[in-house]
């Protein structure tokens, strides 16, 4: 018993500096933001009332949730296909897939966003090429809208969705797949009925990572949205630095943090026991 208590005390002492750092770096500033939301420009719940009554703020939240959901679905689907090749492909396929996964991490998000502007703008490579072959007569509007935001965010987040999927796929027992094939199951049925359900923990983990990242995205929506597809993070920036309306910006930040925390709590409480174990 004494040895057990001693080990627990030692672990607590080792974790204490980390907890103090996290408290100083995250918790304390967050409490300051919470204080702003209740005290600026005057004490009270007025800013939270604005969140519930202002159509502009509500439309931004709805747009953010919609874009985050679309980006999550597309990113996880694309990452799943890439991960299958990376984990179960031939050696050459694995090298190519790994190259495609790792190279985006070497390029900054700002560079990638402007790269998509160069590709998708009215005079960009994509529209120029389509007009040159006679496929379209007028350039397509592919940036400064939700489509451009979704494309840029999906491109950025696919690599982040790969790693939970890869971990889940590498933990599979190949004998289960061989047994399904031995019982007469086709490759397609084995994939959909055996392989995919056994990797659902990776799918859930990837979806959670991508969705949470999407809720707080700033640079890509600001550049590819062109101010026409404002998301929550950009709205917070506008309220804090340009309006300025620090109280409302702080209230939006608090709601966003609490929403993400509630989402993660619900997933870990209700999904994990049934899906992740």
CSV table of C-alpha atoms in Angstrom, one decimal:
chain,number,residue,atom,x,y,z
A,1,UNK,CA,0.0,0.0,0.0
A,2,UNK,CA,2.8,2.4,0.9
A,3,UNK,CA,4.6,1.6,-2.4
A,4,UNK,CA,1.4,2.2,-4.3
A,5,UNK,CA,0.8,5.6,-2.6
A,6,UNK,CA,4.5,6.5,-3.2
A,7,UNK,CA,4.1,5.7,-6.9
A,8,UNK,CA,0.9,7.8,-7.2
A,9,UNK,CA,2.6,10.7,-5.4
A,10,UNK,CA,5.6,10.5,-7.7
A,11,UNK,CA,3.4,10.5,-10.8
A,12,UNK,CA,1.5,13.5,-9.4
A,13,UNK,CA,4.8,15.4,-8.8
A,14,UNK,CA,5.9,14.6,-12.3
A,15,UNK,CA,2.7,15.9,-13.8
A,16,UNK,CA,2.5,19.0,-11.6
A,17,UNK,CA,4.8,21.2,-13.9
A,18,UNK,CA,2.8,20.2,-16.9
A,19,UNK,CA,-0.5,21.0,-15.3
A,20,UNK,CA,0.8,24.3,-14.0
A,21,UNK,CA,2.0,25.2,-17.5
A,22,UNK,CA,-1.3,24.3,-19.1
A,23,UNK,CA,-3.1,26.3,-16.5
A,24,UNK,CA,-0.9,29.3,-17.0
A,25,UNK,CA,-0.9,29.0,-20.9
A,26,UNK,CA,-4.6,28.1,-21.5
A,27,UNK,CA,-6.9,28.1,-18.4
A,28,UNK,CA,-5.9,31.5,-17.1
A,29,UNK,CA,-6.2,33.4,-20.4
A,30,UNK,CA,-9.5,31.6,-21.0
A,31,UNK,CA,-10.9,32.8,-17.7
A,32,UNK,CA,-9.9,36.3,-18.8
A,33,UNK,CA,-11.9,35.9,-22.0
A,34,UNK,CA,-14.8,34.7,-19.9
A,35,UNK,CA,-14.6,37.8,-17.8
A,36,UNK,CA,-14.6,40.0,-20.9
A,37,UNK,CA,-17.8,38.3,-22.1
A,38,UNK,CA,-19.6,39.3,-18.9
A,39,UNK,CA,-18.1,42.7,-18.3
A,40,UNK,CA,-17.6,44.4,-21.7
A,41,UNK,CA,-18.9,46.9,-22.6
A,42,UNK,CA,-21.0,46.7,-19.4
A,43,UNK,CA,-21.5,44.0,-16.8
A,44,UNK,CA,-24.3,41.5,-17.5
A,45,UNK,CA,-25.5,38.8,-19.9
A,46,UNK,CA,-26.1,41.2,-22.8
A,47,UNK,CA,-23.5,39.7,-25.1
A,48,UNK,CA,-24.9,36.2,-24.7
A,49,UNK,CA,-28.4,37.7,-25.4
A,50,UNK,CA,-26.9,39.1,-28.6
A,51,UNK,CA,-25.7,35.7,-29.6
A,52,UNK,CA,-29.3,34.4,-29.4
A,53,UNK,CA,-30.9,37.3,-31.1
A,54,UNK,CA,-28.5,38.6,-33.8
A,55,UNK,CA,-29.2,37.0,-37.2
A,56,UNK,CA,-25.7,37.7,-38.4
A,57,UNK,CA,-24.0,35.8,-35.6
A,58,UNK,CA,-26.5,32.9,-35.9
A,59,UNK,CA,-25.9,32.7,-39.6
A,60,UNK,CA,-22.1,32.5,-39.1
A,61,UNK,CA,-22.6,29.7,-36.6
A,62,UNK,CA,-24.8,27.7,-39.0
A,63,UNK,CA,-22.4,28.3,-41.8
A,64,UNK,CA,-19.5,27.1,-39.7
A,65,UNK,CA,-21.3,23.9,-38.6
A,66,UNK,CA,-22.3,23.2,-42.2
A,67,UNK,CA,-18.9,23.7,-43.7
A,68,UNK,CA,-17.3,21.7,-40.8
A,69,UNK,CA,-19.7,18.8,-41.4
A,70,UNK,CA,-19.0,18.8,-45.2
A,71,UNK,CA,-15.2,19.1,-44.7
A,72,UNK,CA,-15.3,16.3,-42.2
A,73,UNK,CA,-17.2,13.9,-44.5
A,74,UNK,CA,-15.1,14.6,-47.5
A,75,UNK,CA,-11.8,14.6,-45.6
A,76,UNK,CA,-12.4,11.3,-43.8
A,77,UNK,CA,-13.6,9.6,-47.0
A,78,UNK,CA,-10.5,10.8,-48.9
A,79,UNK,CA,-8.2,9.9,-46.0
A,80,UNK,CA,-9.7,6.5,-45.8
A,81,UNK,CA,-8.9,5.7,-49.4
A,82,UNK,CA,-5.4,7.0,-49.1
A,83,UNK,CA,-4.8,5.1,-45.8
A,84,UNK,CA,-6.0,1.8,-47.3
A,85,UNK,CA,-3.3,2.3,-50.0
A,86,UNK,CA,-0.7,3.3,-47.5
A,87,UNK,CA,-1.3,0.4,-45.1
A,88,UNK,CA,-2.3,-2.4,-47.5
A,89,UNK,CA,-0.9,-1.4,-50.9
A,90,UNK,CA,2.2,-2.6,-52.7
A,91,UNK,CA,5.6,-1.2,-51.6
A,92,UNK,CA,5.6,1.3,-54.5
A,93,UNK,CA,2.0,2.3,-53.7
A,94,UNK,CA,3.0,2.8,-50.0
A,95,UNK,CA,5.9,5.0,-50.9
A,96,UNK,CA,3.7,7.2,-53.1
A,97,UNK,CA,0.9,7.4,-50.5
A,98,UNK,CA,3.4,8.3,-47.8
A,99,UNK,CA,4.9,11.0,-49.9
A,100,UNK,CA,1.4,12.5,-50.6
A,101,UNK,CA,0.6,12.4,-46.8
A,102,UNK,CA,3.8,13.9,-45.5
A,103,UNK,CA,4.6,16.6,-48.2
A,104,UNK,CA,1.6,18.8,-47.2
A,105,UNK,CA,3.1,19.1,-43.7
A,106,UNK,CA,6.2,20.8,-45.2
A,107,UNK,CA,4.1,23.6,-46.8
A,108,UNK,CA,2.5,26.3,-44.6
A,109,UNK,CA,-1.2,26.8,-44.5
A,110,UNK,CA,-0.8,30.3,-45.9
A,111,UNK,CA,1.1,29.1,-49.0
A,112,UNK,CA,-1.4,26.4,-49.6
A,113,UNK,CA,-4.3,28.8,-49.4
A,114,UNK,CA,-2.8,31.2,-51.9
A,115,UNK,CA,-1.9,28.2,-54.1
A,116,UNK,CA,-5.6,27.4,-54.3
A,117,UNK,CA,-6.4,31.0,-55.1
A,118,UNK,CA,-4.0,30.8,-58.0
A,119,UNK,CA,-5.7,27.5,-59.2
A,120,UNK,CA,-9.3,28.5,-58.7
A,121,UNK,CA,-9.6,32.2,-59.3
A,122,UNK,CA,-11.3,33.6,-62.4
A,123,UNK,CA,-8.0,33.9,-64.1
A,124,UNK,CA,-6.5,30.9,-62.4
A,125,UNK,CA,-5.0,27.8,-64.0
A,126,UNK,CA,-8.2,25.8,-63.7
A,127,UNK,CA,-10.6,28.3,-65.4
A,128,UNK,CA,-8.0,29.2,-68.0
A,129,UNK,CA,-7.6,25.6,-69.0
A,130,UNK,CA,-11.3,24.9,-69.2
A,131,UNK,CA,-11.8,28.0,-71.3
A,132,UNK,CA,-8.8,27.0,-73.6
A,133,UNK,CA,-10.4,23.6,-74.4
A,134,UNK,CA,-13.8,25.2,-74.9
A,135,UNK,CA,-15.5,23.5,-72.1
A,136,UNK,CA,-16.8,26.8,-70.6
A,137,UNK,CA,-17.2,30.3,-72.0
A,138,UNK,CA,-17.2,32.2,-68.8
A,139,UNK,CA,-15.0,31.5,-65.7
A,140,UNK,CA,-16.5,29.5,-62.9
A,141,UNK,CA,-16.7,31.2,-59.5
A,142,UNK,CA,-14.6,28.8,-57.4
A,143,UNK,CA,-13.2,31.2,-54.8
A,144,UNK,CA,-14.7,33.8,-52.5
A,145,UNK,CA,-17.5,31.4,-51.7
A,146,UNK,CA,-18.1,28.2,-49.6
A,147,UNK,CA,-16.8,25.9,-52.3
A,148,UNK,CA,-13.3,27.5,-52.2
A,149,UNK,CA,-13.3,27.3,-48.4
A,150,UNK,CA,-14.3,23.7,-48.4
A,151,UNK,CA,-11.7,22.8,-51.0
A,152,UNK,CA,-8.9,24.5,-49.1
A,153,UNK,CA,-9.9,23.2,-45.7
A,154,UNK,CA,-10.3,19.6,-47.0
A,155,UNK,CA,-6.8,19.7,-48.6
A,156,UNK,CA,-5.3,20.9,-45.4
A,157,UNK,CA,-7.1,18.4,-43.1
A,158,UNK,CA,-6.8,15.2,-45.0
A,159,UNK,CA,-3.3,14.3,-43.7
A,160,UNK,CA,-4.6,14.8,-40.1
A,161,UNK,CA,-7.3,12.3,-40.7
A,162,UNK,CA,-4.9,9.7,-42.0
A,163,UNK,CA,-3.1,8.9,-38.8
A,164,UNK,CA,-6.0,7.6,-36.6
A,165,UNK,CA,-7.2,5.6,-39.6
A,166,UNK,CA,-3.7,4.1,-40.1
A,167,UNK,CA,-3.4,3.2,-36.5
A,168,UNK,CA,-6.8,1.4,-36.6
A,169,UNK,CA,-6.0,-0.4,-39.8
A,170,UNK,CA,-2.6,-1.6,-38.7
A,171,UNK,CA,-4.2,-3.1,-35.6
A,172,UNK,CA,-6.5,-5.4,-37.6
A,173,UNK,CA,-6.0,-9.1,-37.5
A,174,UNK,CA,-5.5,-10.3,-41.1
A,175,UNK,CA,-6.8,-13.7,-40.1
A,176,UNK,CA,-10.3,-12.3,-39.8
A,177,UNK,CA,-10.2,-11.0,-43.3
A,178,UNK,CA,-8.8,-14.4,-44.5
A,179,UNK,CA,-11.6,-16.2,-42.7
A,180,UNK,CA,-14.2,-14.0,-44.4
A,181,UNK,CA,-12.6,-14.7,-47.8
A,182,UNK,CA,-12.4,-18.5,-47.0
A,183,UNK,CA,-16.2,-18.5,-46.2
A,184,UNK,CA,-16.9,-17.3,-49.7
A,185,UNK,CA,-17.2,-13.5,-49.2
A,186,UNK,CA,-16.2,-11.4,-52.1
A,187,UNK,CA,-13.5,-8.7,-51.8
A,188,UNK,CA,-16.0,-5.9,-51.9
A,189,UNK,CA,-18.3,-7.6,-49.3
A,190,UNK,CA,-15.3,-8.3,-47.1
A,191,UNK,CA,-14.3,-4.7,-47.3
A,192,UNK,CA,-17.7,-3.2,-46.5
A,193,UNK,CA,-18.9,-5.9,-44.0
A,194,UNK,CA,-15.7,-6.7,-42.2
A,195,UNK,CA,-12.8,-4.3,-42.9
A,196,UNK,CA,-14.8,-1.0,-42.5
A,197,UNK,CA,-16.7,-1.9,-39.3
A,198,UNK,CA,-13.4,-3.1,-37.7
A,199,UNK,CA,-11.8,0.3,-38.4
A,200,UNK,CA,-14.8,2.4,-37.0
A,201,UNK,CA,-12.6,3.6,-34.1
A,202,UNK,CA,-10.2,5.2,-36.5
A,203,UNK,CA,-13.1,6.7,-38.5
A,204,UNK,CA,-14.6,8.3,-35.3
A,205,UNK,CA,-11.2,9.6,-34.2
A,206,UNK,CA,-10.5,11.1,-37.6
A,207,UNK,CA,-13.9,12.7,-37.8
A,208,UNK,CA,-13.5,14.2,-34.4
A,209,UNK,CA,-10.1,15.6,-35.2
A,210,UNK,CA,-11.2,17.1,-38.5
A,211,UNK,CA,-14.5,18.5,-37.2
A,212,UNK,CA,-12.8,20.2,-34.2
A,213,UNK,CA,-10.1,21.7,-36.4
A,214,UNK,CA,-12.7,22.9,-38.9
A,215,UNK,CA,-14.7,24.8,-36.2
A,216,UNK,CA,-11.7,27.0,-35.4
A,217,UNK,CA,-10.2,27.4,-38.9
A,218,UNK,CA,-9.2,31.0,-39.7
A,219,UNK,CA,-6.6,31.5,-42.4
A,220,UNK,CA,-8.0,29.4,-45.2
A,221,UNK,CA,-11.6,30.7,-44.9
A,222,UNK,CA,-10.4,34.3,-44.7
A,223,UNK,CA,-8.4,33.9,-47.9
A,224,UNK,CA,-10.5,31.6,-50.0
A,225,UNK,CA,-13.8,32.9,-48.7
A,226,UNK,CA,-12.8,36.5,-49.4
A,227,UNK,CA,-15.0,37.9,-46.6
A,228,UNK,CA,-18.2,36.3,-48.2
A,229,UNK,CA,-18.1,33.0,-46.3
A,230,UNK,CA,-17.2,34.2,-42.8
A,231,UNK,CA,-16.8,31.5,-40.2
A,232,UNK,CA,-16.7,31.7,-36.4
A,233,UNK,CA,-12.9,32.2,-36.0
A,234,UNK,CA,-13.0,35.1,-38.6
A,235,UNK,CA,-16.0,36.6,-36.9
A,236,UNK,CA,-14.1,36.6,-33.5
A,237,UNK,CA,-11.2,38.3,-35.2
A,238,UNK,CA,-13.4,41.0,-36.7
A,239,UNK,CA,-15.2,41.7,-33.4
A,240,UNK,CA,-11.9,41.9,-31.5
A,241,UNK,CA,-9.6,43.7,-33.9
A,242,UNK,CA,-11.8,45.7,-36.3
A,243,UNK,CA,-15.2,46.5,-34.7
A,244,UNK,CA,-14.0,46.6,-31.9
A,245,UNK,CA,-16.6,44.7,-29.8
A,246,UNK,CA,-14.5,42.7,-27.4
A,247,UNK,CA,-17.4,41.6,-25.3
A,248,UNK,CA,-19.2,39.9,-28.2
A,249,UNK,CA,-16.0,38.4,-29.5
A,250,UNK,CA,-15.2,37.0,-26.1
A,251,UNK,CA,-18.8,35.6,-25.8
A,252,UNK,CA,-18.5,33.9,-29.2
A,253,UNK,CA,-15.1,32.4,-28.1
A,254,UNK,CA,-16.5,31.1,-24.9
A,255,UNK,CA,-19.5,29.4,-26.7
A,256,UNK,CA,-17.2,27.9,-29.3
A,257,UNK,CA,-14.9,26.4,-26.6
A,258,UNK,CA,-17.8,25.1,-24.6
A,259,UNK,CA,-19.4,23.6,-27.7
A,260,UNK,CA,-16.1,21.7,-28.6
A,261,UNK,CA,-15.7,20.5,-25.0
A,262,UNK,CA,-19.3,19.3,-24.9
A,263,UNK,CA,-18.9,17.5,-28.2
A,264,UNK,CA,-15.8,15.7,-27.1
A,265,UNK,CA,-17.4,14.8,-23.7
A,266,UNK,CA,-20.4,13.3,-25.4
A,267,UNK,CA,-18.3,11.3,-27.9
A,268,UNK,CA,-16.1,9.9,-25.2
A,269,UNK,CA,-19.0,9.1,-22.9
A,270,UNK,CA,-21.5,7.5,-25.4
A,271,UNK,CA,-19.4,6.5,-28.4
A,272,UNK,CA,-16.3,5.1,-26.9
A,273,UNK,CA,-17.7,2.2,-24.9
A,274,UNK,CA,-19.6,0.9,-27.9
A,275,UNK,CA,-17.5,1.9,-30.8
A,276,UNK,CA,-13.9,2.5,-29.7
A,277,UNK,CA,-13.1,-0.6,-27.6
